[in-house]
Amino acid sequence: MHHNGDEMMMTLKHEQIQQLEKNFLNFSKNPDELQIILIASECGLSVEETEKWFKWRNAYWRKAEGLPAEAGSVLD
């Protein structure tokens, strides 16, 4: 299922986006389940919303880096 990143960004508050970006850039591009729960709580978002944002943000970052949008193994 494809999610429109712009649509997702419109539903988030500026402060939530800033907090998500800070976590993405400074801590982890692929947070584990516990980190997702903590980030969601910090941002006032659901775990599902936070997971979706990180999935979208990773695809956006990979595209900007010239990589495939979906993460794959080096062995693929």
mmCIF file of C-alpha atoms in Angstrom:
data_model
loop_
_atom_site.group_PDB
_atom_site.id
_atom_site.type_symbol
_atom_site.label_atom_id
_atom_site.label_comp_id
_atom_site.label_asym_id
_atom_site.label_seq_id
_atom_site.Cartn_x
_atom_site.Cartn_y
_atom_site.Cartn_z
ATOM 1 C CA MET A 1 0.000 0.000 0.000
ATOM 2 C CA HIS A 2 1.401 3.376 -0.982
ATOM 3 C CA HIS A 3 1.124 6.278 1.443
ATOM 4 C CA ASN A 4 1.281 9.845 0.233
ATOM 5 C CA GLY A 5 4.034 11.503 2.272
ATOM 6 C CA ASP A 6 2.697 15.011 1.680
ATOM 7 C CA GLU A 7 -0.689 13.947 3.023
ATOM 8 C CA MET A 8 0.953 12.490 6.111
ATOM 9 C CA MET A 9 3.004 15.639 6.700
ATOM 10 C CA MET A 10 -0.137 17.780 6.534
ATOM 11 C CA THR A 11 -1.716 15.885 9.444
ATOM 12 C CA LEU A 12 1.308 16.346 11.711
ATOM 13 C CA LYS A 13 2.022 19.470 13.716
ATOM 14 C CA HIS A 14 5.225 21.389 12.999
ATOM 15 C CA GLU A 15 6.597 20.482 16.448
ATOM 16 C CA GLN A 16 5.889 16.777 15.840
ATOM 17 C CA ILE A 17 7.723 16.867 12.503
ATOM 18 C CA GLN A 18 10.686 18.635 14.134
ATOM 19 C CA GLN A 19 10.843 15.982 16.868
ATOM 20 C CA LEU A 20 10.582 13.124 14.349
ATOM 21 C CA GLU A 21 13.294 14.687 12.169
ATOM 22 C CA LYS A 22 15.562 15.169 15.193
ATOM 23 C CA ASN A 23 15.213 11.482 16.081
ATOM 24 C CA PHE A 24 15.732 10.431 12.445
ATOM 25 C CA LEU A 25 18.856 12.544 11.929
ATOM 26 C CA ASN A 26 20.480 12.302 15.363
ATOM 27 C CA PHE A 27 19.543 8.897 16.732
ATOM 28 C CA SER A 28 18.276 6.304 14.288
ATOM 29 C CA LYS A 29 16.901 6.054 10.773
ATOM 30 C CA ASN A 30 15.552 2.594 11.688
ATOM 31 C CA PRO A 31 14.443 2.700 15.322
ATOM 32 C CA ASP A 32 13.524 -0.575 16.992
ATOM 33 C CA GLU A 33 10.110 -1.252 18.530
ATOM 34 C CA LEU A 34 10.990 0.248 21.920
ATOM 35 C CA GLN A 35 12.459 3.377 20.321
ATOM 36 C CA ILE A 36 9.318 3.767 18.161
ATOM 37 C CA ILE A 37 7.140 3.582 21.307
ATOM 38 C CA LEU A 38 9.287 6.205 23.060
ATOM 39 C CA ILE A 39 9.352 8.514 20.010
ATOM 40 C CA ALA A 40 5.582 8.149 19.566
ATOM 41 C CA SER A 41 5.030 9.076 23.208
ATOM 42 C CA GLU A 42 7.444 12.016 22.932
ATOM 43 C CA CYS A 43 5.629 13.337 19.848
ATOM 44 C CA GLY A 44 2.065 12.634 20.988
ATOM 45 C CA LEU A 45 1.533 10.232 18.069
ATOM 46 C CA SER A 46 0.374 6.642 17.841
ATOM 47 C CA VAL A 47 2.951 3.903 17.322
ATOM 48 C CA GLU A 48 1.375 3.232 13.901
ATOM 49 C CA GLU A 49 1.685 6.898 12.853
ATOM 50 C CA THR A 50 5.296 6.964 14.010
ATOM 51 C CA GLU A 51 6.148 3.738 12.149
ATOM 52 C CA LYS A 52 4.503 5.085 8.983
ATOM 53 C CA TRP A 53 6.457 8.344 9.252
ATOM 54 C CA PHE A 54 9.788 6.534 9.639
ATOM 55 C CA LYS A 55 8.954 4.235 6.714
ATOM 56 C CA TRP A 56 8.061 7.250 4.547
ATOM 57 C CA ARG A 57 11.096 9.244 5.742
ATOM 58 C CA ASN A 58 13.474 6.357 5.055
ATOM 59 C CA ALA A 59 12.107 5.955 1.519
ATOM 60 C CA TYR A 60 12.510 9.704 0.972
ATOM 61 C CA TRP A 61 16.075 9.641 2.347
ATOM 62 C CA ARG A 62 17.041 6.593 0.249
ATOM 63 C CA LYS A 63 15.656 8.242 -2.896
ATOM 64 C CA ALA A 64 17.629 11.417 -2.129
ATOM 65 C CA GLU A 65 20.762 9.256 -1.725
ATOM 66 C CA GLY A 66 20.126 7.600 -5.087
ATOM 67 C CA LEU A 67 19.169 4.278 -3.525
ATOM 68 C CA PRO A 68 16.037 2.178 -4.065
ATOM 69 C CA ALA A 69 13.113 3.418 -1.939
ATOM 70 C CA GLU A 70 12.681 0.003 -0.310
ATOM 71 C CA ALA A 71 15.539 -1.203 1.864
ATOM 72 C CA GLY A 72 17.037 -4.480 0.725
ATOM 73 C CA SER A 73 19.908 -6.665 1.679
ATOM 74 C CA VAL A 74 23.282 -6.232 0.021
ATOM 75 C CA LEU A 75 22.910 -9.874 -0.936
ATOM 76 C CA ASP A 76 19.689 -9.275 -2.938
#
